[in-house]
Short mmCIF file of C-alpha atoms in Angstrom, two decimals:
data_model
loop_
_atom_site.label_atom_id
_atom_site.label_comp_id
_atom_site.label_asym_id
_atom_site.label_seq_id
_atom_site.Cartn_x
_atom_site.Cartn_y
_atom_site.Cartn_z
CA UNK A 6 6.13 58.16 -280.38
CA UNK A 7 5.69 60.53 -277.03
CA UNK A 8 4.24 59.47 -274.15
CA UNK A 9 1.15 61.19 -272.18
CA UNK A 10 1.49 64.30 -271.22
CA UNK A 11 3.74 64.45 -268.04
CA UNK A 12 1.24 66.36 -265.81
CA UNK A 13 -1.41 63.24 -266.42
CA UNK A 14 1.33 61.29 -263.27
CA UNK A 15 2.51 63.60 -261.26
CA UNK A 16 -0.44 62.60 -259.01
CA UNK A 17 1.13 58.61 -259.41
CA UNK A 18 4.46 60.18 -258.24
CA UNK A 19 3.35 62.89 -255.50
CA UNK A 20 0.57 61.61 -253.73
CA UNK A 21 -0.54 59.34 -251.64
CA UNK A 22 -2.76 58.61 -248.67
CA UNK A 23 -1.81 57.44 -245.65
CA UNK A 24 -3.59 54.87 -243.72
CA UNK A 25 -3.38 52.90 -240.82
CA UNK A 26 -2.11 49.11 -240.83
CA UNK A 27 -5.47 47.79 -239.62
CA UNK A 28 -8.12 49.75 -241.85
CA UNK A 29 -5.69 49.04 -244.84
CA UNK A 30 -5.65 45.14 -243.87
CA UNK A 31 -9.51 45.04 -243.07
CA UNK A 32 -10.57 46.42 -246.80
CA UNK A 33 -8.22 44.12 -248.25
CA UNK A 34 -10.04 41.05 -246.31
CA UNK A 35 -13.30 42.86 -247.11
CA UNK A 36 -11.85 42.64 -250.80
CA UNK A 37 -10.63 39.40 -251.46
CA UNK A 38 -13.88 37.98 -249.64
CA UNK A 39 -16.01 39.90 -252.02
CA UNK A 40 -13.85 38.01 -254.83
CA UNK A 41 -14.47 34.67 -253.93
CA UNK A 42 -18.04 35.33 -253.34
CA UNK A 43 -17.73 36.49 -257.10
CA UNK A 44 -16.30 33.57 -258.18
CA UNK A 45 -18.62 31.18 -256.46
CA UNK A 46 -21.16 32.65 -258.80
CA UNK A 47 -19.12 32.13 -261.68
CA UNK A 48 -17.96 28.19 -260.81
CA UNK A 49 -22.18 27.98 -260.50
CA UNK A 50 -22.80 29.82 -263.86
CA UNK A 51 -20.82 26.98 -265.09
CA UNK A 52 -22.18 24.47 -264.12
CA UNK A 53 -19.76 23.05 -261.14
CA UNK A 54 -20.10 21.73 -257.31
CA UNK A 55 -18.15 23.98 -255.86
CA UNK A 56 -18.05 21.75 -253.19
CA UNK A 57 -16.03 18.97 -255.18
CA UNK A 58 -12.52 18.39 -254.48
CA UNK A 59 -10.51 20.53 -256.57
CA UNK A 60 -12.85 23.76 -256.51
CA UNK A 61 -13.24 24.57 -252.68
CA UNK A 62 -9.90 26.89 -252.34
CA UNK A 63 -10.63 28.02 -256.03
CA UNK A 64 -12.61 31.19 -255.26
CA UNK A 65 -9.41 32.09 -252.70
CA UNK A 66 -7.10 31.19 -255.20
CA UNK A 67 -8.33 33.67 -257.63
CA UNK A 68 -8.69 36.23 -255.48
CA UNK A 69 -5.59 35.67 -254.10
CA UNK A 70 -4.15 35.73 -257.75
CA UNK A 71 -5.88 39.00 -259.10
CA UNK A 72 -5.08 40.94 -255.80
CA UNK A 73 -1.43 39.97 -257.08
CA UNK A 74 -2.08 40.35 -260.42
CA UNK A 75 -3.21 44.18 -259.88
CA UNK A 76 -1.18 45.22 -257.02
CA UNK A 77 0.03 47.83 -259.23
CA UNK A 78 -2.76 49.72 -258.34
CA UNK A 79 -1.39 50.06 -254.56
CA UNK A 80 2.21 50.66 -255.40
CA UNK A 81 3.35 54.11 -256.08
CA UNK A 82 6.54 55.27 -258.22
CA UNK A 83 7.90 57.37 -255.95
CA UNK A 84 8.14 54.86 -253.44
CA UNK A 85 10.90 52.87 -255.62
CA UNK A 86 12.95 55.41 -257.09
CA UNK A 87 13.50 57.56 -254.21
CA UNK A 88 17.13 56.57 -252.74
CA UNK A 89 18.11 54.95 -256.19
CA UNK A 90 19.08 57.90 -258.04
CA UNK A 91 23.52 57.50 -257.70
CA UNK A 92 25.90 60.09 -259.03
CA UNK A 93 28.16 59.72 -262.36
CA UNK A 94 30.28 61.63 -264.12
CA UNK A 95 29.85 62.29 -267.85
CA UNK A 96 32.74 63.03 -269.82
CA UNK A 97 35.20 65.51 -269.05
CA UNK A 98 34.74 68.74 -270.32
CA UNK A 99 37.84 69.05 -273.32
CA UNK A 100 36.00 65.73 -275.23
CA UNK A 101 33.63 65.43 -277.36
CA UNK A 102 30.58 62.27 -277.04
CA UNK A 103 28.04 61.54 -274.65
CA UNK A 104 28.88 58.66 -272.15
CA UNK A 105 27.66 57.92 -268.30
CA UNK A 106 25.83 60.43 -266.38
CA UNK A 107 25.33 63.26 -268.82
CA UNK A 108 24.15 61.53 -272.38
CA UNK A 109 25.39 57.91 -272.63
CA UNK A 110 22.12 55.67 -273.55
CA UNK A 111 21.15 53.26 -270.93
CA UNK A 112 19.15 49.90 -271.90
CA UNK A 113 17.83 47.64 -269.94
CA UNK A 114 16.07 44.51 -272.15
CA UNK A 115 14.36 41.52 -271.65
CA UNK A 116 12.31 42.34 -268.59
CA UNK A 117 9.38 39.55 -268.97
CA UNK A 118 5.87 40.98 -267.63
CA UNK A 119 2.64 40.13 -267.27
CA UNK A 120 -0.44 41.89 -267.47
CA UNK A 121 -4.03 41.67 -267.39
CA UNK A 122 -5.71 42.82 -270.39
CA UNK A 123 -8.73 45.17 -269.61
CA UNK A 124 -10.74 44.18 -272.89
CA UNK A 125 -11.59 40.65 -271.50
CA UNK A 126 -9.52 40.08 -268.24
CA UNK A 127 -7.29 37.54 -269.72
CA UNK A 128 -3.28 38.03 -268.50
CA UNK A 129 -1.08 38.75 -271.31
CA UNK A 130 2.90 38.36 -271.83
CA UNK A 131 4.62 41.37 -272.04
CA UNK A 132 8.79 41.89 -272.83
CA UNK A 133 9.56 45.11 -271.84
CA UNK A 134 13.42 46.62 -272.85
CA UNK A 135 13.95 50.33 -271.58
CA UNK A 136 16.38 52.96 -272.60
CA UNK A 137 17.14 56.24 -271.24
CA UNK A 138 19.40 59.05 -271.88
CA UNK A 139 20.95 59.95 -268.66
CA UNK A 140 21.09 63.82 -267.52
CA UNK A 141 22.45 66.12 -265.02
CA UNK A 142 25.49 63.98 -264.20
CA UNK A 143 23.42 60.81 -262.13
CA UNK A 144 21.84 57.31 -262.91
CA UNK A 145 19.19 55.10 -261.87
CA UNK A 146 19.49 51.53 -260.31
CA UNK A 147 18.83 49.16 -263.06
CA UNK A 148 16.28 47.33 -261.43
CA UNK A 149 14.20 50.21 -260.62
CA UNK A 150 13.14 50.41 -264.20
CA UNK A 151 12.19 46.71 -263.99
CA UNK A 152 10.54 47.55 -260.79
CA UNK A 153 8.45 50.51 -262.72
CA UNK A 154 7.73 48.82 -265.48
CA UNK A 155 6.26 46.15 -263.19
CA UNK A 156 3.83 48.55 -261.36
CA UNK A 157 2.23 49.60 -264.89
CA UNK A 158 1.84 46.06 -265.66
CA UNK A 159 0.17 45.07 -262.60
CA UNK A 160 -2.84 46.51 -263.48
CA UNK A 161 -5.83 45.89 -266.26
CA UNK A 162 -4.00 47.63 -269.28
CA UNK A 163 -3.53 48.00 -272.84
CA UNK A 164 -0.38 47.55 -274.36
CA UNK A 165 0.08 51.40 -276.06
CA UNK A 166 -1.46 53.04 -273.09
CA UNK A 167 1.31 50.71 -270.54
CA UNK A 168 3.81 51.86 -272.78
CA UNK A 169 2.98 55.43 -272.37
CA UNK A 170 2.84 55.27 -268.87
CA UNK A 171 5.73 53.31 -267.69
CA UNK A 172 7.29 55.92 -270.25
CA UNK A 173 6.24 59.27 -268.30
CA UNK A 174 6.40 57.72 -264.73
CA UNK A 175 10.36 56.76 -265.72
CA UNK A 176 10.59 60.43 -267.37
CA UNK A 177 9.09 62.51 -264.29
CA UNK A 178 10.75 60.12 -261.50
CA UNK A 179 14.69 59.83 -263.15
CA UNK A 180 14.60 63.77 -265.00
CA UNK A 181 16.55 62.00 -267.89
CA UNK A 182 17.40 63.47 -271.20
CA UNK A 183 15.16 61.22 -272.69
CA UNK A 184 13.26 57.95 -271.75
CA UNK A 185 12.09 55.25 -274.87
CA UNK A 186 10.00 51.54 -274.23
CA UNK A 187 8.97 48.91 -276.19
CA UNK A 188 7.03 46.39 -275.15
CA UNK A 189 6.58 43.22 -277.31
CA UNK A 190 3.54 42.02 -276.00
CA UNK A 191 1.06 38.08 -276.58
CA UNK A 192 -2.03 37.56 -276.10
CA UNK A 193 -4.07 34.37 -276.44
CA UNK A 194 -6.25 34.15 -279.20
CA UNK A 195 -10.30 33.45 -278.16
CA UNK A 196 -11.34 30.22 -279.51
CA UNK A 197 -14.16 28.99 -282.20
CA UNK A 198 -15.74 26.14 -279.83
CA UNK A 199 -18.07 25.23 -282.35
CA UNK A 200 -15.40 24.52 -285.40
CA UNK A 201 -12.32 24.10 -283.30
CA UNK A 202 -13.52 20.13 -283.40
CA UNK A 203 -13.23 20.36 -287.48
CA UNK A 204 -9.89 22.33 -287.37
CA UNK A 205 -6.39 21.75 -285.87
CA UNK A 206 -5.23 24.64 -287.15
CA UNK A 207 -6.46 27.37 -284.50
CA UNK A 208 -4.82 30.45 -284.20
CA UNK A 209 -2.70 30.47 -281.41
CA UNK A 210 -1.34 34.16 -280.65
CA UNK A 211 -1.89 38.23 -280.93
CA UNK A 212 1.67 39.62 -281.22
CA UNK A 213 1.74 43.07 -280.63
CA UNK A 214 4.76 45.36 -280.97
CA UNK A 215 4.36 49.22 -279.14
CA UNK A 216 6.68 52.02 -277.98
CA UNK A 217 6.52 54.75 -276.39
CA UNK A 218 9.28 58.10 -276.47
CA UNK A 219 9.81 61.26 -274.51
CA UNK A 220 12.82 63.95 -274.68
CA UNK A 221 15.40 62.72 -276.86
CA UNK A 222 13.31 59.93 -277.54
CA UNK A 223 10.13 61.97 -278.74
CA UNK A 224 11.33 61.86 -282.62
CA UNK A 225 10.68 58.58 -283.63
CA UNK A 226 13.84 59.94 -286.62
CA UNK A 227 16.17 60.83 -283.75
CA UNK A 228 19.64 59.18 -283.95
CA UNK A 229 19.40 57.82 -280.52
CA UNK A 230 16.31 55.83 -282.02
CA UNK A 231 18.12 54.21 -283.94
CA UNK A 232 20.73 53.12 -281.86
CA UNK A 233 18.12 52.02 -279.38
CA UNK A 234 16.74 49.24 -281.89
CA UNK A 235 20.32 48.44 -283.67
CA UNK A 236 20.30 46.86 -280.05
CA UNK A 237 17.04 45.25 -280.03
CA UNK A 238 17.50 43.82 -283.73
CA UNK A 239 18.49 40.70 -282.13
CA UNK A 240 15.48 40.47 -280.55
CA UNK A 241 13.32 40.52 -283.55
CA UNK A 242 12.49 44.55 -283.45
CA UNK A 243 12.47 46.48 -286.39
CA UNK A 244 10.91 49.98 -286.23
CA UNK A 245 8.91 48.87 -289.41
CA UNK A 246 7.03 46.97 -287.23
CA UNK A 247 5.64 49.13 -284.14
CA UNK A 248 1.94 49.50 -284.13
CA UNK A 249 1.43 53.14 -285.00
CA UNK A 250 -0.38 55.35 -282.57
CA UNK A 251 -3.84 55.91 -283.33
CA UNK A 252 -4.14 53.22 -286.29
CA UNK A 253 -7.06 51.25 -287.22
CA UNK A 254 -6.23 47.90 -285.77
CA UNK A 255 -5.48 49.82 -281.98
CA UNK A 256 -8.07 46.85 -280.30
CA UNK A 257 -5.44 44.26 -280.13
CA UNK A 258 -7.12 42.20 -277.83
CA UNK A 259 -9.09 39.12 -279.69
CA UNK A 260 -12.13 39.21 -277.74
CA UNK A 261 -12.84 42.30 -280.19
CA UNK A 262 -12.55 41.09 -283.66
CA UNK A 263 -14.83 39.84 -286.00
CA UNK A 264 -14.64 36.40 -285.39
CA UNK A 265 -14.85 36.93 -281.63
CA UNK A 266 -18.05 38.65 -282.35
CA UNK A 267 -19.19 35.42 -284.29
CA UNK A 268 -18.47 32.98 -281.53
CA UNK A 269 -20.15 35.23 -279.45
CA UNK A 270 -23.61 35.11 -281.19
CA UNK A 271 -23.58 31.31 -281.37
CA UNK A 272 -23.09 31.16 -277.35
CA UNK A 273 -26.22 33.45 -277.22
CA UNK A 274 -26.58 36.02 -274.37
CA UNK A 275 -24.84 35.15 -271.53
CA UNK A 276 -26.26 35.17 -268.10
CA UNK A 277 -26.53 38.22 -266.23
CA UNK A 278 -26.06 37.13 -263.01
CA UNK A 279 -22.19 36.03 -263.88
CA UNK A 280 -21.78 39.67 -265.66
CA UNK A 281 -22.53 41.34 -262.31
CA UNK A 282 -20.00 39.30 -260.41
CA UNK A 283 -17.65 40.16 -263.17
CA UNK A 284 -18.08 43.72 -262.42
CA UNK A 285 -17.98 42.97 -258.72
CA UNK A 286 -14.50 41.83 -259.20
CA UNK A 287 -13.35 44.73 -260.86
CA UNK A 288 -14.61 47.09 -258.55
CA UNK A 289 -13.28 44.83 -255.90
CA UNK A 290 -9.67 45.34 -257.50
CA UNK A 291 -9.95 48.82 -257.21
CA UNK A 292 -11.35 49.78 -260.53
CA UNK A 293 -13.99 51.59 -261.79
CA UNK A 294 -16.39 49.24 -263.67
CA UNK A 295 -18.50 52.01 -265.33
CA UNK A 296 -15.41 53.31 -267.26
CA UNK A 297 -15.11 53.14 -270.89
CA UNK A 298 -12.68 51.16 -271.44
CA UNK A 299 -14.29 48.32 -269.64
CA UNK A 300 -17.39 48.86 -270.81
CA UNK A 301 -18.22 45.57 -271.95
CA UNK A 302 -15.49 43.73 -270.60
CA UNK A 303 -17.50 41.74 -268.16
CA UNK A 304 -19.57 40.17 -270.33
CA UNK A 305 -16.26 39.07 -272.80
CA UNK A 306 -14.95 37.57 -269.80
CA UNK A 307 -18.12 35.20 -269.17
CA UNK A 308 -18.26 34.61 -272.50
CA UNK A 309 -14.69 33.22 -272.28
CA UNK A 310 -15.24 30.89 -269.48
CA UNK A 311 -18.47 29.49 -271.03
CA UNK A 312 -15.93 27.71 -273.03
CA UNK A 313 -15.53 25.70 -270.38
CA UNK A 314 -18.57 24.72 -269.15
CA UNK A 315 -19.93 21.27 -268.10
CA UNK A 316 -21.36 19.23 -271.48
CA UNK A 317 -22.38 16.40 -272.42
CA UNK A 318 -20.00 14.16 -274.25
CA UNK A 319 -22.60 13.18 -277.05
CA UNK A 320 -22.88 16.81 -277.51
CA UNK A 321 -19.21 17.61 -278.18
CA UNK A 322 -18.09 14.55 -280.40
CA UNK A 323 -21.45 14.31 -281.80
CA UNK A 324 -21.65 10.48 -280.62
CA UNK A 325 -18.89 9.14 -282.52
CA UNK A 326 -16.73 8.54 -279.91
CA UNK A 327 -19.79 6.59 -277.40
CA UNK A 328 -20.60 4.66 -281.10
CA UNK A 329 -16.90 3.50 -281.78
CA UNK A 330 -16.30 2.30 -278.27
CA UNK A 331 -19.88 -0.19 -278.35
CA UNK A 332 -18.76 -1.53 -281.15
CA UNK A 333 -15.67 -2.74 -280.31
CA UNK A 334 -13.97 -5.95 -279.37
CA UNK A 335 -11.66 -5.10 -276.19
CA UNK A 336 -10.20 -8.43 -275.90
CA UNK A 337 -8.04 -8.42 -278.92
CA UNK A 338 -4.22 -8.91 -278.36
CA UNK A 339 -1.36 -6.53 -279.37
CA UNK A 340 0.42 -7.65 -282.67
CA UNK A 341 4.17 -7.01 -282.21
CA UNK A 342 5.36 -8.72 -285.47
CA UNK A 343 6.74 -5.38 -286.79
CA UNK A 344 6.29 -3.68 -283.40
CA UNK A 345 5.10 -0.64 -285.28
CA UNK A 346 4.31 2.50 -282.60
CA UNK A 347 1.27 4.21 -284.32
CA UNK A 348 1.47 8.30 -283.51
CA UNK A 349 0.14 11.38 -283.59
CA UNK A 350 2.21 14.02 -282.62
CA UNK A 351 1.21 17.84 -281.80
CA UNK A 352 -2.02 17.95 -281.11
CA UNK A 353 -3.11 21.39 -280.17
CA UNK A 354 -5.25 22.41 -276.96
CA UNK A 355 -6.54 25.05 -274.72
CA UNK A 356 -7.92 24.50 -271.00
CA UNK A 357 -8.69 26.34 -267.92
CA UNK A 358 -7.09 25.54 -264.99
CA UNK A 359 -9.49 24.90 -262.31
CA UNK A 360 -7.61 25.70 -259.60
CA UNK A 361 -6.60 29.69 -260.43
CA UNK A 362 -9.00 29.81 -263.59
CA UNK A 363 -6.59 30.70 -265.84
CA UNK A 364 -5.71 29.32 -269.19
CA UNK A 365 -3.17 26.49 -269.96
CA UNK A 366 -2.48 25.26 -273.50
CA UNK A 367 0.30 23.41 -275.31
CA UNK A 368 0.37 19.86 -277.72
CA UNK A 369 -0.64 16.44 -277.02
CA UNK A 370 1.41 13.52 -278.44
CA UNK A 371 -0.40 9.68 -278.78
CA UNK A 372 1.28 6.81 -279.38
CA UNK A 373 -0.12 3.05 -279.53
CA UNK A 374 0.56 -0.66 -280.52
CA UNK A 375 -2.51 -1.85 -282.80
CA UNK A 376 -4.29 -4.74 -281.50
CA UNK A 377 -5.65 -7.39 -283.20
CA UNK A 378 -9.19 -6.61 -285.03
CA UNK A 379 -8.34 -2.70 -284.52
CA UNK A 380 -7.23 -0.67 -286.89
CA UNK A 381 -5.65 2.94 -286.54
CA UNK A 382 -7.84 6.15 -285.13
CA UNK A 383 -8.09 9.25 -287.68
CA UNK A 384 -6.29 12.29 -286.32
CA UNK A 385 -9.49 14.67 -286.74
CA UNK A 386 -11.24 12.01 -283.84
CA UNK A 387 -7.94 12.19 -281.66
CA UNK A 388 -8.26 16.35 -281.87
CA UNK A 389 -11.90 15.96 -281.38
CA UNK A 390 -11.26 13.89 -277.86
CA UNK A 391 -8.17 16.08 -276.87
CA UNK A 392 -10.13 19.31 -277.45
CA UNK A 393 -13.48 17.32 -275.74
CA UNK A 394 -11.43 16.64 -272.44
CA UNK A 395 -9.19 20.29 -272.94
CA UNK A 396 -12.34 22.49 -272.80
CA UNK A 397 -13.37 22.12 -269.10
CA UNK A 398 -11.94 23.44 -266.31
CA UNK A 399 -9.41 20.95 -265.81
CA UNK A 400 -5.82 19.95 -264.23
CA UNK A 401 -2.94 18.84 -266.48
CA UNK A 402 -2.64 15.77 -264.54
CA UNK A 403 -6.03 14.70 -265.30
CA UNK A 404 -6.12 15.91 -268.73
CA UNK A 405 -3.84 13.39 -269.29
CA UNK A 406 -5.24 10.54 -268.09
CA UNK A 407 -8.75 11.29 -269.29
CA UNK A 408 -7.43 11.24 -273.09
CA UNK A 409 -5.35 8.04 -272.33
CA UNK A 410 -7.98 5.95 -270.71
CA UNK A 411 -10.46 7.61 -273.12
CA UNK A 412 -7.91 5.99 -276.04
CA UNK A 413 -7.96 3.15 -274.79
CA UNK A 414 -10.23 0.81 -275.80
CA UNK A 415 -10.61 2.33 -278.90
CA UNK A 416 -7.41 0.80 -279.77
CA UNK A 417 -6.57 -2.20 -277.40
CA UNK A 418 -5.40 -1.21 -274.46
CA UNK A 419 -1.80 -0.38 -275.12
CA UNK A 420 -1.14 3.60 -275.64
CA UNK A 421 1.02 6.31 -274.62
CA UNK A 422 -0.21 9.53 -273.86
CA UNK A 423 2.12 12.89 -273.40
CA UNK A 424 0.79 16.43 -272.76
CA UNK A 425 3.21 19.24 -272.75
CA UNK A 426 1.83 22.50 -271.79
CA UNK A 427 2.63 26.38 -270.22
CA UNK A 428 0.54 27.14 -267.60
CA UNK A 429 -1.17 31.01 -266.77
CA UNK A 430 -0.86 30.63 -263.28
CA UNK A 431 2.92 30.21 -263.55
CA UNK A 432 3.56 33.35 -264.80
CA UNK A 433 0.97 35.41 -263.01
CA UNK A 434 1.71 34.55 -260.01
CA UNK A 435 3.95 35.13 -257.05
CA UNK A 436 6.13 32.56 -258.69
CA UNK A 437 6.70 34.18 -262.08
CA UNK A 438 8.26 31.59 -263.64
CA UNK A 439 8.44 32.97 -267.42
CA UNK A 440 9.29 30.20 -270.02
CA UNK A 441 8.55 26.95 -267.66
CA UNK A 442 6.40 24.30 -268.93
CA UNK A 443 5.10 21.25 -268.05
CA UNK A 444 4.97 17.82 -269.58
CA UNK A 445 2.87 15.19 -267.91
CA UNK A 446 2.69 11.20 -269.13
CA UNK A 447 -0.09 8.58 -269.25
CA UNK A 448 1.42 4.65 -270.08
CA UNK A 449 -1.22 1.80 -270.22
CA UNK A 450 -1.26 -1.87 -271.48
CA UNK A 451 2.05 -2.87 -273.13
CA UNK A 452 3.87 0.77 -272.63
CA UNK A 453 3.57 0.36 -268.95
CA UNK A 454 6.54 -2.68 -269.28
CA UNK A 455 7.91 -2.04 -272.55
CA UNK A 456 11.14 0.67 -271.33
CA UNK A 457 12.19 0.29 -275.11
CA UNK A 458 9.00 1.27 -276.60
CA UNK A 459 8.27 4.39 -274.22
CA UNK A 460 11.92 5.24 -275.03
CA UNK A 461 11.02 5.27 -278.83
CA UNK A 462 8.16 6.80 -278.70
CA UNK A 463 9.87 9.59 -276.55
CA UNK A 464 12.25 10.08 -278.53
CA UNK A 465 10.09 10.88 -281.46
CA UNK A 466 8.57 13.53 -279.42
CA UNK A 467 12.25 15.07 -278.85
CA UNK A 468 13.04 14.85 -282.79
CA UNK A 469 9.30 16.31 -283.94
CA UNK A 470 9.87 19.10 -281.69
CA UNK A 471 14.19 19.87 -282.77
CA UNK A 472 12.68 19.97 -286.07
CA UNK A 473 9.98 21.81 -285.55
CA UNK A 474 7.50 19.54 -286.39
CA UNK A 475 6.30 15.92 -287.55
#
């Protein structure tokens, strides 16, 4: 359970350089242009005018996000707790117990991160809670150890090694009796392109659960263990559960596994020019490309994006969809006799926002009045055009109305289309807004007048999802 050896940050909590305002601000320009120039190759690689509407900010946007996303690197520890260290009493001397500035246990939970995993560059959610064991009769502001725990996070990390460090930068900068983290930490799972078209049941999530002890803390037996998680139960932790140290399963991060590896070989090798621009960016953000632990890591990440390239529709729904629509009658008029709403509800998807390319994901619900001479559209064909129109670098907005229109004439005219998703950018960005989402509507034909109808339908949504399903 102990952190890394304490010597391995007293350089993160002693040193720094000083530099002047205008050479810092010119290799940060020199930076973020070197970015965008980065991700102009990439948006190419891909396949897209980076010209169009939509993509000309996008290399600034992503630089301007991954600057944010790694400022870490520029922040220093020392910085934020010096000044926040306040004195307290512990108990007087003629009583026995441990309590506020000499042995009560401090925890702080529920701090919601963000990170950027090193494997393959994708951000990952992090919940951080912190405890520590005061000692020689002072405390710590409480949002200094949020404000730690946020420097360790802002960089490309793994979730043991972040735990570790946030661990010995909090034990060398407070001088507690003891410091303890766990971080439960998400990552999004890399998709099977080929049979996600076949399957609606795609993995969705790697949950990983680490800590990380030193002092008190560094017997993962102690009592004060235990009293740390008898806090956290509530929150799902049990000790059972932390990923051990040095097990077999350590690379968490999907792009690693076996089936990653399988997707991988049916995208082929991936082009060599985009890996270079990878590794521009991370030397642009102030790493070190050549290390090992990113050895490799370019080439996951542009394997990851060619998800999203430009295809051809034929291609992806194997001419079904182009076959169905010729053959159809789109004249035919909506029978309301039983005004029956036809649905599917929780549809699954993944995208890639084209604005910050980062991933957004969540359900899409359909809902339609038959029409005459029409009868009602398989579920594996709806998935098939929701996942057709989800893997491209895409807006929500659009998303939506692409499916809807797409719908359409398969089935009349009149349809309902609502896409509920959680957006990447929302969380790692300036904005940080953990736990938003956003839901985003289509109405054509009949829905566009009928108030009852979208109210029915909408409702449906509402009691599918307080049940937890259809």
């Amino acid at each position: 359970m102990g952190c890394l050896d304490e010597g391995h940050f007293n350089g993160e909590l002693e040193n720094g350089v000083s530099i002047g305002c205008t050479e810092v601000c010119f290799e940060e320009e020199a930076n973020t242009a070197a970015i965008e120039d980065a991700v102009k190759v990439l948006l190419l690689g891909l396949g897209e005018d980076i010209n169009r509407e939509g993509l000309k900010k996008t290399p600034l946007r992503v630089a301007k996000a991954l600057r944010e996303g790694t400022r870490g690197y520029r922040q220093k520890v020392k910085d934020i707790v010096e000044g926040a260290l306040f004195p307290e009493a512990g108990l007087d001397n003629n009583r026995i117990g441990h309590a506020g500035g000499a042995g009560g246990l401090v925890i702080v939970r529920d701090l919601d991160l963000y990170s950027y995993c090193e494997s393959c560059l994708l951000p990952f959610q992090v919940k951080c809670h912190v405890g520590y064991v005061p000692s020689g009769q002072r405390v710590v502001g409480l949002s200094k150890l949020s404000r730690v725990a946020d420097v360790f996070a802002k960089r490309l990390q793994e979730p043991q090694r972040m735990a570790d460090e946030v661990c010995s930068a909090l034990h060398q900068g407070i001088k507690p009796a003891g410091v303890a983290i766990i971080l439960q930490c998400t990552h999004i799972h890399f998709p099977d392109i080929e049979s996600i078209f076949l399957e609606s049941n795609q993995q969705g999530w790697v949950k990983l659960l680490v800590s990380s002890g030193s002092g008190v803390f560094e017997n993962k037996n102690a009592d004060v263990w235990a009293d740390f998680i008898w806090l956290l139960k509530s929150r799902g932790i049990d000790m059972e559960k932390i990923h051990l140290r040095g097990s077999s399963d350590r690379c968490w991060c999907p792009s690693l596994s076996a089936l990653s590896a399988k997707v991988s070989s049916k995208i082929g090798p991936v082009n060599p020019t985009m890996v270079t621009a990878v590794s521009s960016i991370l030397n642009s953000l102030g790493e070190d490309s050549l290390r090992e632990e990113l050895e490799g890591t370019p080439s996951r990440f542009v394997k990851w994006l060619l998800n999203f390239q430009s295809i051809d529709m034929d291609v992806k729904l194997n001419g079904s969809l182009c076959g169905g629509i010729d053959s159809l009658n789109l004249n035919g008029e909506p029978n309301f006799n039983d005004k029956q709403i036809y649905s599917e509800l929780n549809l699954p998807f993944l995208s890639q926002c084209e604005h910050h390319m980062l991933p957004f994901h969540g359900v899409v619900h359909i809902g339609y009045f038959l029409s005459e001479g029409f009868n009602p559209i398989g579920k594996s064909l709806l998935q098939s055009i929701v996942h057709f129109y989800g893997f491209k670098l895409q807006v929500q907005e659009r998303l939506t109305r692409q499916i809807a229109e797409t719908i359409s004439p398969l089935l009349g005219g009149n349809v309902i289309v609502v896409v509920e998703a959680s957006h990447t950018c929302m969380i790692s960005r300036g904005i940080e807004k953990f736990g938003s989402s956003t839901a985003t509507i289509a109405v054509l034909g009949h829905f566009s007048t009928d108030l009852a109808a979208r109210a029915t339908f909408l409702q449906s949504i509402a009691s599918a999802t307080s049940s937890g399903g259809q």
